[in-house]
Amino acid sequence: AAAVGGGIQSGTLAKIIGTSTCDMVVVHPEEIGTSVVSGICGQVEGSIIPNMIGLEAGQSAFGDVFAWFRNLLCWPTRNFSQKTKEKMEQTILDDLGLAAAQLRTEQDDVISLDWFNGRRSPNLNATLKASIAGLSLSSNAPVIYRSLIEATAYGSRAISEHIKSEGIMIDETIALGGIAQKSPYCVQVLADVLEQPIKIADTQEGSALGAAMF
């Protein structure tokens, strides 16, 4: 429903970005024929738009990765008052994003893998684990946060490149969901990694809009 609310059409990758992602593409039946796209989660006629083949992939964790890091940093606040704890949790990711956006790219930067909840696409493997490499005593919170943002962006790129390698055309990417609305820095990194503009749907209720259209 969110993909439809965001204006999905042939050649569009619709990314619903929240705690995880749902990545959707629609293809005309004559374009795909009897081919089965490997490594994704679903390929069903009429599942998104009538008379078109709907393809679904996604990442097991996206916003959940950032929430994990926030909770890690906020662990000492467990004994604070509820009001103080909530205020810190609400602002810390915004502050980290602002600081991370100012960092220079260095050759020996921290690098992360986004498999904190296994890998969903491409090629499901729930047993994979995440990693953070290149840490030193100078690795501060914004540096690590940037590496996590980059990790999720490259996870998205792996999905996009895999779908295109299967002969499916992707001309544009549209983004919906909480991360798309709340984190301009995250979306900008994603656009940089995908090497294309990302259109943000002009609605905070993409699923409701799509449901109304249905």
C-alpha atoms as a PDB file:
ATOM      1  CA  ALA A   1       0.000   0.000   0.000  1.00  0.00           C
ATOM      2  CA  ALA A   2       2.831   2.435   0.802  1.00  0.00           C
ATOM      3  CA  ALA A   3       4.471   1.748  -2.559  1.00  0.00           C
ATOM      4  CA  VAL A   4       1.233   2.637  -4.331  1.00  0.00           C
ATOM      5  CA  GLY A   5       0.789   5.704  -2.113  1.00  0.00           C
ATOM      6  CA  GLY A   6       4.284   6.801  -3.113  1.00  0.00           C
ATOM      7  CA  GLY A   7       3.604   6.472  -6.851  1.00  0.00           C
ATOM      8  CA  ILE A   8       5.325   3.217  -7.775  1.00  0.00           C
ATOM      9  CA  GLN A   9       5.381   2.435 -11.491  1.00  0.00           C
ATOM     10  CA  SER A  10       7.466   0.406 -13.908  1.00  0.00           C
ATOM     11  CA  GLY A  11      11.141   1.266 -13.413  1.00  0.00           C
ATOM     12  CA  THR A  12      10.626   2.525  -9.847  1.00  0.00           C
ATOM     13  CA  LEU A  13      12.223   1.043  -6.738  1.00  0.00           C
ATOM     14  CA  ALA A  14       9.985   1.915  -3.786  1.00  0.00           C
ATOM     15  CA  LYS A  15      11.825   1.721  -0.461  1.00  0.00           C
ATOM     16  CA  ILE A  16       9.718   1.720   2.699  1.00  0.00           C
ATOM     17  CA  ILE A  17      12.370   2.612   5.280  1.00  0.00           C
ATOM     18  CA  GLY A  18      11.638   2.130   8.953  1.00  0.00           C
ATOM     19  CA  THR A  19      12.911  -0.370  11.504  1.00  0.00           C
ATOM     20  CA  SER A  20      13.658  -2.589   8.485  1.00  0.00           C
ATOM     21  CA  THR A  21      13.025  -1.992   4.782  1.00  0.00           C
ATOM     22  CA  CYS A  22      10.613  -3.329   2.226  1.00  0.00           C
ATOM     23  CA  ASP A  23      11.909  -2.785  -1.316  1.00  0.00           C
ATOM     24  CA  MET A  24       9.345  -3.161  -4.109  1.00  0.00           C
ATOM     25  CA  VAL A  25       9.429  -3.102  -7.907  1.00  0.00           C
ATOM     26  CA  VAL A  26       6.647  -3.722 -10.437  1.00  0.00           C
ATOM     27  CA  VAL A  27       7.246  -5.202 -13.870  1.00  0.00           C
ATOM     28  CA  HIS A  28       4.978  -5.732 -16.876  1.00  0.00           C
ATOM     29  CA  PRO A  29       4.446  -9.489 -17.427  1.00  0.00           C
ATOM     30  CA  GLU A  30       5.763  -9.331 -20.986  1.00  0.00           C
ATOM     31  CA  GLU A  31       9.033  -7.824 -19.717  1.00  0.00           C
ATOM     32  CA  ILE A  32       9.766 -10.686 -17.331  1.00  0.00           C
ATOM     33  CA  GLY A  33       8.064 -13.587 -19.107  1.00  0.00           C
ATOM     34  CA  THR A  34       8.571 -16.854 -17.239  1.00  0.00           C
ATOM     35  CA  SER A  35      11.779 -15.710 -15.519  1.00  0.00           C
ATOM     36  CA  VAL A  36      12.069 -16.063 -11.772  1.00  0.00           C
ATOM     37  CA  VAL A  37      14.176 -13.416 -10.048  1.00  0.00           C
ATOM     38  CA  SER A  38      16.596 -15.111  -7.665  1.00  0.00           C
ATOM     39  CA  GLY A  39      17.600 -13.982  -4.192  1.00  0.00           C
ATOM     40  CA  ILE A  40      14.497 -11.930  -3.334  1.00  0.00           C
ATOM     41  CA  CYS A  41      11.549 -12.592  -1.023  1.00  0.00           C
ATOM     42  CA  GLY A  42       8.577 -12.555  -3.365  1.00  0.00           C
ATOM     43  CA  GLN A  43       7.450 -12.434  -6.994  1.00  0.00           C
ATOM     44  CA  VAL A  44       3.682 -12.376  -7.353  1.00  0.00           C
ATOM     45  CA  GLU A  45       1.383 -11.179 -10.139  1.00  0.00           C
ATOM     46  CA  GLY A  46      -0.994  -8.448  -8.967  1.00  0.00           C
ATOM     47  CA  SER A  47       0.539  -8.231  -5.489  1.00  0.00           C
ATOM     48  CA  ILE A  48       1.194  -4.466  -5.755  1.00  0.00           C
ATOM     49  CA  ILE A  49      -0.525  -3.209  -8.918  1.00  0.00           C
ATOM     50  CA  PRO A  50      -3.121  -5.226 -10.876  1.00  0.00           C
ATOM     51  CA  ASN A  51      -1.847  -6.882 -14.057  1.00  0.00           C
ATOM     52  CA  MET A  52       1.792  -6.317 -13.102  1.00  0.00           C
ATOM     53  CA  ILE A  53       4.335  -8.574 -11.426  1.00  0.00           C
ATOM     54  CA  GLY A  54       5.281  -7.374  -7.963  1.00  0.00           C
ATOM     55  CA  LEU A  55       8.812  -8.048  -6.719  1.00  0.00           C
ATOM     56  CA  GLU A  56       9.706  -7.703  -3.034  1.00  0.00           C
ATOM     57  CA  ALA A  57      13.053  -7.626  -1.262  1.00  0.00           C
ATOM     58  CA  GLY A  58      14.313  -5.861   1.844  1.00  0.00           C
ATOM     59  CA  GLN A  59      16.753  -5.473   4.716  1.00  0.00           C
ATOM     60  CA  SER A  60      16.240  -7.215   8.039  1.00  0.00           C
ATOM     61  CA  ALA A  61      17.344  -4.133   9.969  1.00  0.00           C
ATOM     62  CA  PHE A  62      17.656  -0.454   9.070  1.00  0.00           C
ATOM     63  CA  GLY A  63      16.278   1.927  11.684  1.00  0.00           C
ATOM     64  CA  ASP A  64      16.698  -0.877  14.219  1.00  0.00           C
ATOM     65  CA  VAL A  65      20.468  -0.586  13.719  1.00  0.00           C
ATOM     66  CA  PHE A  66      20.390   3.073  14.725  1.00  0.00           C
ATOM     67  CA  ALA A  67      18.033   2.340  17.629  1.00  0.00           C
ATOM     68  CA  TRP A  68      20.474  -0.307  18.868  1.00  0.00           C
ATOM     69  CA  PHE A  69      23.322   2.220  18.818  1.00  0.00           C
ATOM     70  CA  ARG A  70      21.155   4.839  20.545  1.00  0.00           C
ATOM     71  CA  ASN A  71      20.221   2.358  23.270  1.00  0.00           C
ATOM     72  CA  LEU A  72      23.864   1.403  23.657  1.00  0.00           C
ATOM     73  CA  LEU A  73      24.890   5.021  24.217  1.00  0.00           C
ATOM     74  CA  CYS A  74      21.922   5.696  26.485  1.00  0.00           C
ATOM     75  CA  TRP A  75      22.522   2.681  28.724  1.00  0.00           C
ATOM     76  CA  PRO A  76      23.772   4.824  31.660  1.00  0.00           C
ATOM     77  CA  THR A  77      20.461   6.733  31.629  1.00  0.00           C
ATOM     78  CA  ARG A  78      18.539   3.684  32.803  1.00  0.00           C
ATOM     79  CA  ASN A  79      18.648   5.116  36.328  1.00  0.00           C
ATOM     80  CA  PHE A  80      17.720   8.654  35.255  1.00  0.00           C
ATOM     81  CA  SER A  81      14.240  10.044  35.524  1.00  0.00           C
ATOM     82  CA  GLN A  82      11.888   8.943  32.768  1.00  0.00           C
ATOM     83  CA  LYS A  83      11.613  12.511  31.458  1.00  0.00           C
ATOM     84  CA  THR A  84      15.389  12.963  31.209  1.00  0.00           C
ATOM     85  CA  LYS A  85      15.824   9.550  29.605  1.00  0.00           C
ATOM     86  CA  GLU A  86      13.154  10.207  26.985  1.00  0.00           C
ATOM     87  CA  LYS A  87      14.598  13.622  26.123  1.00  0.00           C
ATOM     88  CA  MET A  88      18.049  12.142  25.552  1.00  0.00           C
ATOM     89  CA  GLU A  89      16.694   9.279  23.423  1.00  0.00           C
ATOM     90  CA  GLN A  90      14.701  11.703  21.274  1.00  0.00           C
ATOM     91  CA  THR A  91      17.621  13.990  20.457  1.00  0.00           C
ATOM     92  CA  ILE A  92      20.712  11.801  20.363  1.00  0.00           C
ATOM     93  CA  LEU A  93      20.321  10.455  16.818  1.00  0.00           C
ATOM     94  CA  ASP A  94      19.622  13.934  15.447  1.00  0.00           C
ATOM     95  CA  ASP A  95      22.755  15.231  17.176  1.00  0.00           C
ATOM     96  CA  LEU A  96      24.812  12.296  15.891  1.00  0.00           C
ATOM     97  CA  GLY A  97      23.543  12.889  12.364  1.00  0.00           C
ATOM     98  CA  LEU A  98      24.538  16.545  12.454  1.00  0.00           C
ATOM     99  CA  ALA A  99      28.009  15.669  13.731  1.00  0.00           C
ATOM    100  CA  ALA A 100      28.496  12.774  11.309  1.00  0.00           C
ATOM    101  CA  ALA A 101      27.593  14.985   8.338  1.00  0.00           C
ATOM    102  CA  GLN A 102      30.569  17.215   9.171  1.00  0.00           C
ATOM    103  CA  LEU A 103      33.139  14.407   9.206  1.00  0.00           C
ATOM    104  CA  ARG A 104      35.764  14.109   6.514  1.00  0.00           C
ATOM    105  CA  THR A 105      36.159  10.817   4.680  1.00  0.00           C
ATOM    106  CA  GLU A 106      39.440   9.165   5.602  1.00  0.00           C
ATOM    107  CA  GLN A 107      41.201   6.136   4.142  1.00  0.00           C
ATOM    108  CA  ASP A 108      41.161   4.293   7.474  1.00  0.00           C
ATOM    109  CA  ASP A 109      37.566   5.078   8.394  1.00  0.00           C
ATOM    110  CA  VAL A 110      35.491   2.705  10.502  1.00  0.00           C
ATOM    111  CA  ILE A 111      33.544   0.261   8.319  1.00  0.00           C
ATOM    112  CA  SER A 112      30.433  -1.668   9.345  1.00  0.00           C
ATOM    113  CA  LEU A 113      28.272  -4.476   7.977  1.00  0.00           C
ATOM    114  CA  ASP A 114      24.514  -4.111   8.480  1.00  0.00           C
ATOM    115  CA  TRP A 115      23.661  -7.749   9.223  1.00  0.00           C
ATOM    116  CA  PHE A 116      22.580  -7.056  12.822  1.00  0.00           C
ATOM    117  CA  ASN A 117      19.465  -9.151  12.268  1.00  0.00           C
ATOM    118  CA  GLY A 118      20.856 -11.422   9.575  1.00  0.00           C
ATOM    119  CA  ARG A 119      20.397 -10.715   5.870  1.00  0.00           C
ATOM    120  CA  ARG A 120      17.059 -10.758   4.112  1.00  0.00           C
ATOM    121  CA  SER A 121      18.024  -9.722   0.563  1.00  0.00           C
ATOM    122  CA  PRO A 122      19.780 -10.569  -1.590  1.00  0.00           C
ATOM    123  CA  ASN A 123      19.870 -14.288  -0.774  1.00  0.00           C
ATOM    124  CA  LEU A 124      18.309 -14.806   2.649  1.00  0.00           C
ATOM    125  CA  ASN A 125      20.706 -15.845   5.402  1.00  0.00           C
ATOM    126  CA  ALA A 126      19.387 -15.249   8.911  1.00  0.00           C
ATOM    127  CA  THR A 127      22.574 -16.582  10.542  1.00  0.00           C
ATOM    128  CA  LEU A 128      24.856 -13.778   9.309  1.00  0.00           C
ATOM    129  CA  LYS A 129      26.152 -11.329  11.919  1.00  0.00           C
ATOM    130  CA  ALA A 130      27.115  -7.670  11.738  1.00  0.00           C
ATOM    131  CA  SER A 131      30.583  -6.318  12.311  1.00  0.00           C
ATOM    132  CA  ILE A 132      32.294  -2.997  13.012  1.00  0.00           C
ATOM    133  CA  ALA A 133      35.913  -2.876  11.847  1.00  0.00           C
ATOM    134  CA  GLY A 134      38.720  -0.339  11.994  1.00  0.00           C
ATOM    135  CA  LEU A 135      38.047   0.912  15.504  1.00  0.00           C
ATOM    136  CA  SER A 136      40.718   2.864  17.351  1.00  0.00           C
ATOM    137  CA  LEU A 137      40.819   5.018  20.465  1.00  0.00           C
ATOM    138  CA  SER A 138      39.977   7.995  18.269  1.00  0.00           C
ATOM    139  CA  SER A 139      36.729   6.386  17.030  1.00  0.00           C
ATOM    140  CA  ASN A 140      33.998   8.487  18.585  1.00  0.00           C
ATOM    141  CA  ALA A 141      30.230   8.116  18.486  1.00  0.00           C
ATOM    142  CA  PRO A 142      29.644  10.175  15.292  1.00  0.00           C
ATOM    143  CA  VAL A 143      32.315   8.161  13.422  1.00  0.00           C
ATOM    144  CA  ILE A 144      30.687   4.869  14.383  1.00  0.00           C
ATOM    145  CA  TYR A 145      27.218   6.227  13.654  1.00  0.00           C
ATOM    146  CA  ARG A 146      28.302   7.296  10.171  1.00  0.00           C
ATOM    147  CA  SER A 147      29.661   3.807   9.522  1.00  0.00           C
ATOM    148  CA  LEU A 148      26.284   2.325  10.496  1.00  0.00           C
ATOM    149  CA  ILE A 149      24.464   4.744   8.164  1.00  0.00           C
ATOM    150  CA  GLU A 150      26.854   3.822   5.351  1.00  0.00           C
ATOM    151  CA  ALA A 151      26.418   0.112   6.094  1.00  0.00           C
ATOM    152  CA  THR A 152      22.644   0.273   5.678  1.00  0.00           C
ATOM    153  CA  ALA A 153      23.085   2.330   2.503  1.00  0.00           C
ATOM    154  CA  TYR A 154      25.415  -0.248   0.973  1.00  0.00           C
ATOM    155  CA  GLY A 155      22.975  -2.969   2.013  1.00  0.00           C
ATOM    156  CA  SER A 156      20.363  -1.093  -0.018  1.00  0.00           C
ATOM    157  CA  ARG A 157      22.754  -0.824  -2.946  1.00  0.00           C
ATOM    158  CA  ALA A 158      23.349  -4.578  -2.873  1.00  0.00           C
ATOM    159  CA  ILE A 159      19.600  -5.133  -3.291  1.00  0.00           C
ATOM    160  CA  SER A 160      19.266  -2.616  -6.120  1.00  0.00           C
ATOM    161  CA  GLU A 161      22.278  -3.974  -8.000  1.00  0.00           C
ATOM    162  CA  HIS A 162      21.094  -7.550  -7.579  1.00  0.00           C
ATOM    163  CA  ILE A 163      17.635  -6.791  -8.978  1.00  0.00           C
ATOM    164  CA  LYS A 164      19.181  -4.968 -11.949  1.00  0.00           C
ATOM    165  CA  SER A 165      21.577  -7.875 -12.538  1.00  0.00           C
ATOM    166  CA  GLU A 166      18.501 -10.058 -12.991  1.00  0.00           C
ATOM    167  CA  GLY A 167      17.449  -7.916 -15.965  1.00  0.00           C
ATOM    168  CA  ILE A 168      14.931  -5.714 -14.123  1.00  0.00           C
ATOM    169  CA  MET A 169      15.053  -2.007 -14.988  1.00  0.00           C
ATOM    170  CA  ILE A 170      15.320   0.532 -12.143  1.00  0.00           C
ATOM    171  CA  ASP A 171      15.280   4.169 -13.274  1.00  0.00           C
ATOM    172  CA  GLU A 172      14.389   5.905 -10.014  1.00  0.00           C
ATOM    173  CA  THR A 173      14.091   5.349  -6.283  1.00  0.00           C
ATOM    174  CA  ILE A 174      11.344   6.692  -4.052  1.00  0.00           C
ATOM    175  CA  ALA A 175      11.484   6.519  -0.267  1.00  0.00           C
ATOM    176  CA  LEU A 176       8.712   6.417   2.335  1.00  0.00           C
ATOM    177  CA  GLY A 177       8.525   5.598   6.011  1.00  0.00           C
ATOM    178  CA  GLY A 178       9.876   7.044   9.229  1.00  0.00           C
ATOM    179  CA  ILE A 179      13.559   7.222   8.277  1.00  0.00           C
ATOM    180  CA  ALA A 180      12.766   8.915   4.960  1.00  0.00           C
ATOM    181  CA  GLN A 181      10.783  11.589   6.796  1.00  0.00           C
ATOM    182  CA  LYS A 182      12.997  12.074   9.853  1.00  0.00           C
ATOM    183  CA  SER A 183      16.625  11.705   8.732  1.00  0.00           C
ATOM    184  CA  PRO A 184      17.770  13.871   5.804  1.00  0.00           C
ATOM    185  CA  TYR A 185      21.375  12.849   6.499  1.00  0.00           C
ATOM    186  CA  CYS A 186      20.571   9.150   6.196  1.00  0.00           C
ATOM    187  CA  VAL A 187      18.683   9.707   2.940  1.00  0.00           C
ATOM    188  CA  GLN A 188      21.522  11.821   1.534  1.00  0.00           C
ATOM    189  CA  VAL A 189      24.076   9.091   2.279  1.00  0.00           C
ATOM    190  CA  LEU A 190      21.740   6.580   0.661  1.00  0.00           C
ATOM    191  CA  ALA A 191      21.469   8.759  -2.450  1.00  0.00           C
ATOM    192  CA  ASP A 192      25.260   9.133  -2.581  1.00  0.00           C
ATOM    193  CA  VAL A 193      25.797   5.377  -2.316  1.00  0.00           C
ATOM    194  CA  LEU A 194      23.099   4.549  -4.876  1.00  0.00           C
ATOM    195  CA  GLU A 195      24.534   7.316  -7.107  1.00  0.00           C
ATOM    196  CA  GLN A 196      21.074   8.651  -7.933  1.00  0.00           C
ATOM    197  CA  PRO A 197      18.553  11.130  -6.527  1.00  0.00           C
ATOM    198  CA  ILE A 198      15.995   9.755  -4.094  1.00  0.00           C
ATOM    199  CA  LYS A 199      12.468  11.090  -4.243  1.00  0.00           C
ATOM    200  CA  ILE A 200      10.755  11.468  -0.864  1.00  0.00           C
ATOM    201  CA  ALA A 201       7.024  10.886  -0.998  1.00  0.00           C
ATOM    202  CA  ASP A 202       5.193  14.035   0.086  1.00  0.00           C
ATOM    203  CA  THR A 203       3.079  12.262   2.684  1.00  0.00           C
ATOM    204  CA  GLN A 204       3.689  10.987   6.195  1.00  0.00           C
ATOM    205  CA  GLU A 205       0.983   8.371   5.772  1.00  0.00           C
ATOM    206  CA  GLY A 206       1.990   6.552   2.605  1.00  0.00           C
ATOM    207  CA  SER A 207       0.350   3.291   3.635  1.00  0.00           C
ATOM    208  CA  ALA A 208      -2.939   5.000   4.476  1.00  0.00           C
ATOM    209  CA  LEU A 209      -2.863   6.919   1.178  1.00  0.00           C
ATOM    210  CA  GLY A 210      -2.176   3.742  -0.769  1.00  0.00           C
ATOM    211  CA  ALA A 211      -4.924   1.911   1.112  1.00  0.00           C
ATOM    212  CA  ALA A 212      -7.382   4.690   0.225  1.00  0.00           C
ATOM    213  CA  MET A 213      -6.347   4.397  -3.438  1.00  0.00           C
ATOM    214  CA  PHE A 214      -6.911   0.639  -3.310  1.00  0.00           C
END
